[in-house]
mmCIF file of C-alpha atoms in Angstrom:
data_model
loop_
_atom_site.group_PDB
_atom_site.id
_atom_site.type_symbol
_atom_site.label_atom_id
_atom_site.label_comp_id
_atom_site.label_asym_id
_atom_site.label_seq_id
_atom_site.Cartn_x
_atom_site.Cartn_y
_atom_site.Cartn_z
ATOM 1 C CA MET A 51 175.176 -17.960 -48.438
ATOM 2 C CA GLY A 52 176.057 -15.440 -51.155
ATOM 3 C CA ARG A 53 173.433 -12.954 -49.927
ATOM 4 C CA ALA A 54 174.592 -13.386 -46.333
ATOM 5 C CA ALA A 55 178.196 -12.738 -47.341
ATOM 6 C CA ASP A 56 177.175 -9.684 -49.371
ATOM 7 C CA GLY A 57 175.155 -8.379 -46.415
ATOM 8 C CA ALA A 58 178.060 -8.830 -44.034
ATOM 9 C CA SER A 59 180.413 -7.100 -46.470
ATOM 10 C CA HIS A 60 177.951 -4.218 -46.877
ATOM 11 C CA GLY A 61 177.593 -3.886 -43.112
ATOM 12 C CA THR A 62 181.362 -3.795 -42.683
ATOM 13 C CA ALA A 63 181.694 -1.086 -45.350
ATOM 14 C CA VAL A 64 178.956 1.024 -43.718
ATOM 15 C CA ALA A 65 180.597 0.649 -40.295
ATOM 16 C CA TYR A 66 183.946 1.721 -41.738
ATOM 17 C CA LEU A 67 182.407 4.763 -43.454
ATOM 18 C CA ARG A 68 180.769 5.810 -40.179
ATOM 19 C CA HIS A 69 184.082 5.352 -38.401
ATOM 20 C CA ALA A 70 185.891 7.401 -41.072
ATOM 21 C CA ALA A 71 183.263 10.164 -41.009
ATOM 22 C CA GLY A 72 183.566 10.459 -37.249
ATOM 23 C CA LYS A 73 187.336 10.681 -37.408
ATOM 24 C CA LEU A 74 187.236 13.245 -40.227
ATOM 25 C CA GLY A 75 184.829 15.377 -38.198
ATOM 26 C CA GLY A 76 187.080 15.127 -35.169
ATOM 27 C CA ALA A 77 190.092 16.156 -37.262
ATOM 28 C CA ALA A 78 188.217 19.198 -38.605
ATOM 29 C CA VAL A 79 187.277 20.288 -35.078
ATOM 30 C CA SER A 80 190.877 19.794 -33.946
ATOM 31 C CA LEU A 81 192.145 21.956 -36.810
ATOM 32 C CA LEU A 82 189.740 24.753 -35.875
ATOM 33 C CA ALA A 83 190.931 24.494 -32.281
ATOM 34 C CA VAL A 84 194.519 24.790 -33.536
ATOM 35 C CA LEU A 85 193.653 27.991 -35.420
ATOM 36 C CA VAL A 86 192.125 29.521 -32.293
ATOM 37 C CA THR A 87 194.983 28.386 -30.074
ATOM 38 C CA SER A 88 197.695 29.567 -32.467
ATOM 39 C CA PHE A 89 196.197 33.064 -32.543
ATOM 40 C CA PHE A 90 195.742 33.646 -28.818
ATOM 41 C CA LEU A 91 198.620 31.554 -27.453
ATOM 42 C CA PHE A 92 201.438 33.631 -28.923
ATOM 43 C CA ARG A 93 199.827 36.949 -28.077
ATOM 44 C CA ILE A 94 200.482 36.355 -24.386
ATOM 45 C CA ILE A 95 204.244 36.319 -25.064
ATOM 46 C CA PRO A 96 205.825 39.425 -23.496
ATOM 47 C CA GLY A 97 207.221 41.946 -25.931
ATOM 48 C CA ASP A 98 206.188 44.278 -28.715
ATOM 49 C CA PRO A 99 206.920 42.870 -32.196
ATOM 50 C CA VAL A 100 207.289 46.346 -33.719
ATOM 51 C CA LYS A 101 209.727 47.538 -31.049
ATOM 52 C CA ALA A 102 211.692 44.285 -31.354
ATOM 53 C CA MET A 103 212.048 44.745 -35.117
ATOM 54 C CA THR A 104 213.234 48.342 -34.721
ATOM 55 C CA HIS A 105 215.540 47.590 -31.803
ATOM 56 C CA GLY A 106 218.685 49.718 -32.024
ATOM 57 C CA VAL A 107 217.213 51.942 -34.755
ATOM 58 C CA PRO A 108 216.030 55.434 -33.772
ATOM 59 C CA THR A 109 212.268 55.356 -34.362
ATOM 60 C CA SER A 110 209.691 57.980 -33.539
ATOM 61 C CA ALA A 111 206.273 57.267 -32.032
ATOM 62 C CA GLU A 112 204.667 58.175 -35.383
ATOM 63 C CA GLN A 113 206.848 55.644 -37.217
ATOM 64 C CA LEU A 114 205.972 52.951 -34.665
ATOM 65 C CA ALA A 115 202.283 53.735 -35.118
ATOM 66 C CA THR A 116 202.686 53.501 -38.910
ATOM 67 C CA LEU A 117 204.328 50.081 -38.625
ATOM 68 C CA ARG A 118 201.577 48.818 -36.324
ATOM 69 C CA ARG A 119 198.995 50.026 -38.839
ATOM 70 C CA GLN A 120 200.834 48.289 -41.704
ATOM 71 C CA PHE A 121 200.926 44.989 -39.815
ATOM 72 C CA GLY A 122 197.336 45.318 -38.626
ATOM 73 C CA LEU A 123 198.352 45.421 -34.964
ATOM 74 C CA ASP A 124 196.299 48.563 -34.360
ATOM 75 C CA LEU A 125 193.032 46.738 -35.062
ATOM 76 C CA PRO A 126 190.830 45.391 -32.265
ATOM 77 C CA LEU A 127 191.765 41.859 -31.210
ATOM 78 C CA TRP A 128 188.489 40.354 -32.442
ATOM 79 C CA GLN A 129 189.028 41.864 -35.890
ATOM 80 C CA GLN A 130 192.621 40.583 -36.017
ATOM 81 C CA PHE A 131 191.285 37.122 -35.122
ATOM 82 C CA THR A 132 188.552 37.060 -37.773
ATOM 83 C CA ASP A 133 190.969 38.324 -40.453
ATOM 84 C CA TYR A 134 193.516 35.683 -39.442
ATOM 85 C CA CYS A 135 190.986 32.821 -39.555
ATOM 86 C CA ALA A 136 189.569 33.932 -42.919
ATOM 87 C CA LYS A 137 193.027 34.110 -44.488
ATOM 88 C CA ALA A 138 194.239 30.851 -42.887
ATOM 89 C CA LEU A 139 191.218 28.889 -44.124
ATOM 90 C CA SER A 140 191.940 30.157 -47.642
ATOM 91 C CA GLY A 141 195.593 29.079 -47.389
ATOM 92 C CA ASP A 142 197.069 32.530 -46.681
ATOM 93 C CA LEU A 143 199.193 32.367 -43.522
ATOM 94 C CA GLY A 144 200.068 36.056 -43.632
ATOM 95 C CA THR A 145 203.309 37.995 -44.104
ATOM 96 C CA SER A 146 206.304 37.681 -41.800
ATOM 97 C CA PHE A 147 207.108 40.800 -39.782
ATOM 98 C CA GLN A 148 210.883 40.378 -39.803
ATOM 99 C CA PHE A 149 211.420 38.837 -43.267
ATOM 100 C CA ARG A 150 208.693 40.853 -45.050
ATOM 101 C CA ALA A 151 207.838 37.739 -47.080
ATOM 102 C CA PRO A 152 204.780 35.433 -47.243
ATOM 103 C CA VAL A 153 204.840 32.872 -44.425
ATOM 104 C CA GLY A 154 203.945 30.084 -46.860
ATOM 105 C CA GLU A 155 207.003 30.803 -48.987
ATOM 106 C CA LEU A 156 209.319 30.850 -45.952
ATOM 107 C CA ILE A 157 207.952 27.506 -44.780
ATOM 108 C CA ALA A 158 208.323 26.018 -48.266
ATOM 109 C CA GLN A 159 211.978 27.124 -48.379
ATOM 110 C CA LYS A 160 212.863 25.526 -45.049
ATOM 111 C CA LEU A 161 210.673 22.420 -45.261
ATOM 112 C CA PRO A 162 213.016 20.245 -47.427
ATOM 113 C CA ALA A 163 215.871 20.503 -44.895
ATOM 114 C CA THR A 164 213.565 19.478 -42.055
ATOM 115 C CA LEU A 165 212.044 16.612 -44.052
ATOM 116 C CA LEU A 166 215.513 15.328 -44.879
ATOM 117 C CA LEU A 167 216.820 15.417 -41.316
ATOM 118 C CA THR A 168 213.784 14.219 -39.373
ATOM 119 C CA GLY A 169 212.598 11.887 -42.138
ATOM 120 C CA VAL A 170 215.836 9.905 -42.048
ATOM 121 C CA ALA A 171 215.824 9.936 -38.240
ATOM 122 C CA VAL A 172 212.194 8.752 -37.969
ATOM 123 C CA LEU A 173 212.748 5.879 -40.404
ATOM 124 C CA LEU A 174 215.859 4.761 -38.525
ATOM 125 C CA TYR A 175 214.535 4.965 -34.984
ATOM 126 C CA SER A 176 211.134 3.475 -35.862
ATOM 127 C CA ALA A 177 212.760 0.433 -37.482
ATOM 128 C CA LEU A 178 215.324 0.115 -34.675
ATOM 129 C CA GLY A 179 212.725 0.518 -31.937
ATOM 130 C CA LEU A 180 210.349 -2.033 -33.458
ATOM 131 C CA TRP A 181 213.094 -4.593 -33.952
ATOM 132 C CA LEU A 182 214.687 -4.224 -30.517
ATOM 133 C CA GLY A 183 211.287 -3.958 -28.794
ATOM 134 C CA THR A 184 210.165 -7.222 -30.386
ATOM 135 C CA ARG A 185 213.399 -8.985 -29.422
ATOM 136 C CA SER A 186 213.292 -7.695 -25.849
ATOM 137 C CA ALA A 187 209.674 -8.711 -25.274
ATOM 138 C CA TRP A 188 210.065 -12.172 -26.805
ATOM 139 C CA ARG A 189 213.066 -12.836 -24.549
ATOM 140 C CA HIS A 190 211.875 -10.817 -21.571
ATOM 141 C CA GLY A 191 213.928 -11.221 -18.434
ATOM 142 C CA SER A 192 217.093 -12.096 -20.348
ATOM 143 C CA LEU A 193 220.305 -10.111 -20.094
ATOM 144 C CA GLY A 194 219.660 -8.574 -23.518
ATOM 145 C CA ASP A 195 216.167 -7.488 -22.475
ATOM 146 C CA ARG A 196 217.401 -5.865 -19.265
ATOM 147 C CA LEU A 197 220.229 -4.124 -21.129
ATOM 148 C CA ASN A 198 217.966 -2.846 -23.934
ATOM 149 C CA THR A 199 215.313 -1.630 -21.504
ATOM 150 C CA GLY A 200 217.856 0.088 -19.252
ATOM 151 C CA VAL A 201 219.506 1.913 -22.159
ATOM 152 C CA ALA A 202 216.110 2.889 -23.608
ATOM 153 C CA LEU A 203 214.852 4.277 -20.298
ATOM 154 C CA THR A 204 218.063 6.255 -19.850
ATOM 155 C CA LEU A 205 218.000 7.763 -23.347
ATOM 156 C CA TRP A 206 214.275 8.507 -23.151
ATOM 157 C CA SER A 207 214.901 10.656 -20.074
ATOM 158 C CA VAL A 208 217.811 12.569 -21.641
ATOM 159 C CA PRO A 209 216.930 16.020 -23.067
ATOM 160 C CA SER A 210 217.681 16.037 -26.786
ATOM 161 C CA PHE A 211 219.432 19.419 -26.696
ATOM 162 C CA TRP A 212 221.742 18.248 -23.893
ATOM 163 C CA LEU A 213 222.654 15.091 -25.802
ATOM 164 C CA GLY A 214 223.259 17.172 -28.935
ATOM 165 C CA LEU A 215 225.590 19.544 -27.084
ATOM 166 C CA LEU A 216 227.446 16.582 -25.601
ATOM 167 C CA LEU A 217 227.942 15.033 -29.055
ATOM 168 C CA ILE A 218 229.231 18.366 -30.383
ATOM 169 C CA ILE A 219 231.759 18.625 -27.545
ATOM 170 C CA VAL A 220 233.026 15.069 -28.008
ATOM 171 C CA PHE A 221 232.824 14.500 -31.774
ATOM 172 C CA SER A 222 232.929 18.008 -33.275
ATOM 173 C CA VAL A 223 235.239 19.983 -31.013
ATOM 174 C CA GLY A 224 237.127 16.895 -29.861
ATOM 175 C CA MET A 225 237.919 15.795 -26.352
ATOM 176 C CA GLY A 226 241.062 14.022 -25.131
ATOM 177 C CA PRO A 227 242.118 11.323 -27.580
ATOM 178 C CA VAL A 228 238.915 11.788 -29.632
ATOM 179 C CA PRO A 229 239.521 14.260 -32.491
ATOM 180 C CA GLY A 230 236.844 16.488 -33.998
ATOM 181 C CA LEU A 231 235.303 14.298 -36.698
ATOM 182 C CA PHE A 232 232.092 16.107 -37.636
ATOM 183 C CA PRO A 233 230.985 19.702 -38.301
ATOM 184 C CA THR A 234 229.597 21.666 -35.374
ATOM 185 C CA GLY A 235 226.520 22.768 -37.299
ATOM 186 C CA GLY A 236 224.881 23.700 -40.564
ATOM 187 C CA MET A 237 223.728 21.568 -43.470
ATOM 188 C CA GLU A 238 226.706 22.029 -45.813
ATOM 189 C CA SER A 239 230.219 23.399 -45.754
ATOM 190 C CA GLY A 240 229.465 25.999 -48.435
ATOM 191 C CA SER A 241 232.563 25.230 -50.481
ATOM 192 C CA GLY A 242 230.583 24.763 -53.697
ATOM 193 C CA GLU A 243 230.468 20.959 -53.975
ATOM 194 C CA THR A 244 228.141 19.453 -56.549
ATOM 195 C CA GLY A 245 226.863 16.000 -57.400
ATOM 196 C CA PHE A 246 228.037 13.106 -55.270
ATOM 197 C CA ALA A 247 230.502 15.309 -53.351
ATOM 198 C CA TYR A 248 227.577 17.510 -52.238
ATOM 199 C CA VAL A 249 225.587 14.466 -51.087
ATOM 200 C CA VAL A 250 228.571 13.270 -49.034
ATOM 201 C CA ASP A 251 228.997 16.753 -47.534
ATOM 202 C CA VAL A 252 225.330 16.948 -46.476
ATOM 203 C CA ALA A 253 225.450 13.397 -45.085
ATOM 204 C CA HIS A 254 228.565 14.340 -43.078
ATOM 205 C CA HIS A 255 226.701 17.285 -41.536
ATOM 206 C CA MET A 256 223.663 15.080 -40.811
ATOM 207 C CA VAL A 257 225.447 12.448 -38.721
ATOM 208 C CA LEU A 258 225.359 14.084 -35.296
ATOM 209 C CA PRO A 259 221.822 15.567 -35.455
ATOM 210 C CA VAL A 260 220.455 12.268 -36.800
ATOM 211 C CA VAL A 261 222.246 10.301 -34.066
ATOM 212 C CA THR A 262 220.749 12.681 -31.481
ATOM 213 C CA LEU A 263 217.207 12.222 -32.795
ATOM 214 C CA VAL A 264 217.581 8.448 -33.177
ATOM 215 C CA ALA A 265 219.046 7.983 -29.696
ATOM 216 C CA VAL A 266 216.110 9.759 -28.062
ATOM 217 C CA GLY A 267 213.378 8.567 -30.449
ATOM 218 C CA TYR A 268 214.054 4.837 -30.690
ATOM 219 C CA ALA A 269 213.721 4.410 -26.930
ATOM 220 C CA GLN A 270 210.045 5.371 -26.904
ATOM 221 C CA THR A 271 209.210 3.067 -29.818
ATOM 222 C CA LEU A 272 211.102 0.184 -28.188
ATOM 223 C CA LEU A 273 209.296 0.541 -24.857
ATOM 224 C CA VAL A 274 205.844 0.807 -26.457
ATOM 225 C CA MET A 275 206.442 -2.205 -28.727
ATOM 226 C CA ARG A 276 207.886 -4.253 -25.865
ATOM 227 C CA SER A 277 204.918 -3.490 -23.580
ATOM 228 C CA SER A 278 202.373 -4.234 -26.316
ATOM 229 C CA LEU A 279 203.987 -7.551 -27.242
ATOM 230 C CA LEU A 280 204.275 -8.621 -23.606
ATOM 231 C CA ASP A 281 200.489 -8.169 -23.295
ATOM 232 C CA GLU A 282 200.044 -10.633 -26.161
ATOM 233 C CA MET A 283 202.500 -13.236 -24.862
ATOM 234 C CA GLY A 284 200.017 -15.152 -22.729
ATOM 235 C CA SER A 285 197.176 -15.172 -25.252
ATOM 236 C CA ASP A 286 195.453 -18.461 -26.069
ATOM 237 C CA TYR A 287 195.978 -18.115 -29.827
ATOM 238 C CA LEU A 288 199.753 -18.232 -29.334
ATOM 239 C CA THR A 289 199.423 -21.414 -27.295
ATOM 240 C CA THR A 290 197.275 -22.894 -30.052
ATOM 241 C CA ALA A 291 199.822 -21.906 -32.697
ATOM 242 C CA ARG A 292 202.623 -23.593 -30.741
ATOM 243 C CA ALA A 293 200.459 -26.692 -30.238
ATOM 244 C CA LYS A 294 200.156 -26.974 -34.024
ATOM 245 C CA GLY A 295 203.911 -27.380 -34.163
ATOM 246 C CA LEU A 296 204.792 -23.954 -35.539
ATOM 247 C CA LYS A 297 208.319 -22.771 -34.888
ATOM 248 C CA ASP A 298 208.806 -20.083 -32.282
ATOM 249 C CA ASP A 299 210.061 -17.597 -34.875
ATOM 250 C CA VAL A 300 206.967 -18.169 -37.039
ATOM 251 C CA VAL A 301 204.652 -17.728 -34.038
ATOM 252 C CA ARG A 302 206.323 -14.410 -33.263
ATOM 253 C CA ARG A 303 206.340 -13.020 -36.808
ATOM 254 C CA ARG A 304 202.951 -14.236 -38.073
ATOM 255 C CA HIS A 305 200.813 -14.141 -34.965
ATOM 256 C CA ALA A 306 202.182 -12.172 -32.007
ATOM 257 C CA VAL A 307 203.786 -9.165 -33.705
ATOM 258 C CA PRO A 308 200.850 -8.270 -36.033
ATOM 259 C CA ASN A 309 198.446 -8.239 -33.070
ATOM 260 C CA ALA A 310 200.856 -6.159 -30.977
ATOM 261 C CA LEU A 311 201.330 -3.530 -33.669
ATOM 262 C CA LEU A 312 198.182 -1.456 -33.078
ATOM 263 C CA PRO A 313 199.566 0.733 -30.247
ATOM 264 C CA THR A 314 202.853 0.992 -32.090
ATOM 265 C CA VAL A 315 201.100 2.101 -35.291
ATOM 266 C CA THR A 316 199.930 5.190 -33.417
ATOM 267 C CA MET A 317 203.495 5.828 -32.275
ATOM 268 C CA VAL A 318 204.864 5.448 -35.812
ATOM 269 C CA PHE A 319 202.282 7.819 -37.291
ATOM 270 C CA ILE A 320 202.914 10.378 -34.544
ATOM 271 C CA ASN A 321 206.598 10.120 -35.401
ATOM 272 C CA LEU A 322 205.727 10.727 -39.049
ATOM 273 C CA GLY A 323 203.858 13.832 -37.919
ATOM 274 C CA HIS A 324 207.080 15.014 -36.325
ATOM 275 C CA VAL A 325 208.743 14.850 -39.751
ATOM 276 C CA ALA A 326 207.043 18.127 -40.694
ATOM 277 C CA ALA A 327 207.559 19.668 -37.271
ATOM 278 C CA GLY A 328 211.172 18.598 -37.066
ATOM 279 C CA SER A 329 212.885 19.073 -33.733
ATOM 280 C CA ILE A 330 213.162 22.711 -32.704
ATOM 281 C CA LEU A 331 215.809 22.124 -30.061
ATOM 282 C CA VAL A 332 217.983 19.790 -32.136
ATOM 283 C CA GLU A 333 217.809 21.993 -35.226
ATOM 284 C CA THR A 334 218.716 25.006 -33.111
ATOM 285 C CA VAL A 335 221.643 23.277 -31.395
ATOM 286 C CA PHE A 336 223.086 22.088 -34.716
ATOM 287 C CA SER A 337 222.162 25.279 -36.651
ATOM 288 C CA TRP A 338 220.200 23.142 -39.098
ATOM 289 C CA PRO A 339 218.410 25.404 -41.635
ATOM 290 C CA GLY A 340 214.955 23.879 -41.184
ATOM 291 C CA LEU A 341 211.570 24.751 -39.729
ATOM 292 C CA GLY A 342 212.765 24.252 -36.151
ATOM 293 C CA GLY A 343 215.400 26.949 -36.475
ATOM 294 C CA LEU A 344 212.907 29.198 -38.270
ATOM 295 C CA PHE A 345 210.421 28.754 -35.418
ATOM 296 C CA TYR A 346 213.101 29.708 -32.888
ATOM 297 C CA GLN A 347 213.918 32.868 -34.881
ATOM 298 C CA ALA A 348 210.243 33.795 -35.138
ATOM 299 C CA LEU A 349 209.623 33.209 -31.441
ATOM 300 C CA SER A 350 212.489 35.463 -30.385
ATOM 301 C CA VAL A 351 210.904 38.581 -31.999
ATOM 302 C CA PRO A 352 207.989 37.508 -31.707
ATOM 303 C CA ASP A 353 207.073 37.350 -35.399
ATOM 304 C CA LEU A 354 203.385 36.576 -34.872
ATOM 305 C CA PRO A 355 202.355 35.578 -38.434
ATOM 306 C CA LEU A 356 205.387 33.301 -38.832
ATOM 307 C CA VAL A 357 204.972 31.716 -35.393
ATOM 308 C CA GLN A 358 201.268 31.153 -35.989
ATOM 309 C CA GLY A 359 201.843 29.708 -39.451
ATOM 310 C CA LEU A 360 204.508 27.282 -38.226
ATOM 311 C CA PHE A 361 202.328 26.246 -35.296
ATOM 312 C CA VAL A 362 199.435 25.479 -37.676
ATOM 313 C CA VAL A 363 201.735 23.454 -39.956
ATOM 314 C CA PHE A 364 203.219 21.499 -37.030
ATOM 315 C CA ALA A 365 199.845 20.766 -35.433
ATOM 316 C CA GLY A 366 198.202 20.093 -38.799
ATOM 317 C CA ALA A 367 200.815 17.451 -39.604
ATOM 318 C CA MET A 368 200.135 15.727 -36.289
ATOM 319 C CA ILE A 369 196.364 15.838 -36.836
ATOM 320 C CA LEU A 370 196.759 14.394 -40.327
ATOM 321 C CA MET A 371 198.979 11.542 -39.159
ATOM 322 C CA ASN A 372 196.621 10.685 -36.290
ATOM 323 C CA LEU A 373 193.728 10.699 -38.756
ATOM 324 C CA LEU A 374 195.563 8.311 -41.076
ATOM 325 C CA ALA A 375 196.327 6.015 -38.128
ATOM 326 C CA ASP A 376 192.647 6.021 -37.106
ATOM 327 C CA LEU A 377 191.593 5.197 -40.669
ATOM 328 C CA LEU A 378 194.157 2.396 -40.848
ATOM 329 C CA TYR A 379 193.122 0.737 -37.567
ATOM 330 C CA PRO A 380 189.985 -1.034 -38.900
ATOM 331 C CA LEU A 381 192.034 -2.460 -41.774
ATOM 332 C CA LEU A 382 194.535 -3.955 -39.318
ATOM 333 C CA ASP A 383 191.910 -5.084 -36.811
ATOM 334 C CA PRO A 384 188.285 -5.331 -38.061
ATOM 335 C CA ARG A 385 187.022 -5.097 -34.457
ATOM 336 C CA VAL A 386 187.996 -1.419 -34.342
ATOM 337 C CA GLY A 387 185.238 0.978 -35.380
ATOM 338 C CA ARG A 388 182.341 -1.444 -34.943
#
């Protein structure tokens, strides 16, 4: 018996290692594909970065040629690509055209603001979506289920930038009897608050962008969780659990919900990947000083090194979160990966 148990345990460990190795290889290939895509994708954008940077400033053809040589834009495309890949793989994302600063430093400066905004939003809408999705599925067909599903479908179809603009009009500018209660944009008022007063000021600026992200994000989580749990509702193991005399609430929490979580785990980890990417449209609408606003600035030039670096960071975060979800699956359900 002991040898049989040890053999089974060893076989499970080997199967998991094979599963993990396959997923790690897939993630590495995906990252290489991201590097290739980030280089060629943004070079089809119309416009000359050098001319955009010198717009409105009298510049001779010789000066333009000098700038192109400084930024390496005069090199053949294949050489630009090989130089970019070699530097990126060593952690060097290049130097921004417009800011004349290392791309890594610019990203590091803006990352905390994005992590704060989208991190809070992801935690809120993941918890809200899971809770409401579970309630709706367990009482499917009820008035609460129809109301939750209708609201979720409506919010899921609403563009985030449009909802953000609407919230600014109503709650920042004020409309009719509703006064302007929140700032129109930014992360702080800039009046020099410190300590707890600064925390309150930042939280006050976060309300509308967080509400925008939560309103759009929770709907997707709710619908995925509801659909997954509905698929489990007719399973034999739930009937067996009820036949043992377990309360309905215990059946839901201990049996149905854990088995319905696998699809939702992917959704949660993808949402965590969005924490690094932030929301470009929402950050732009609310003038939030994060990576989304930085990406918009870089794209308008176009600042090729900065755009490429941000694209790699955004995609890399998504690849990492998907990898973690894939590695977690066999721990939640041992059937996965065998």
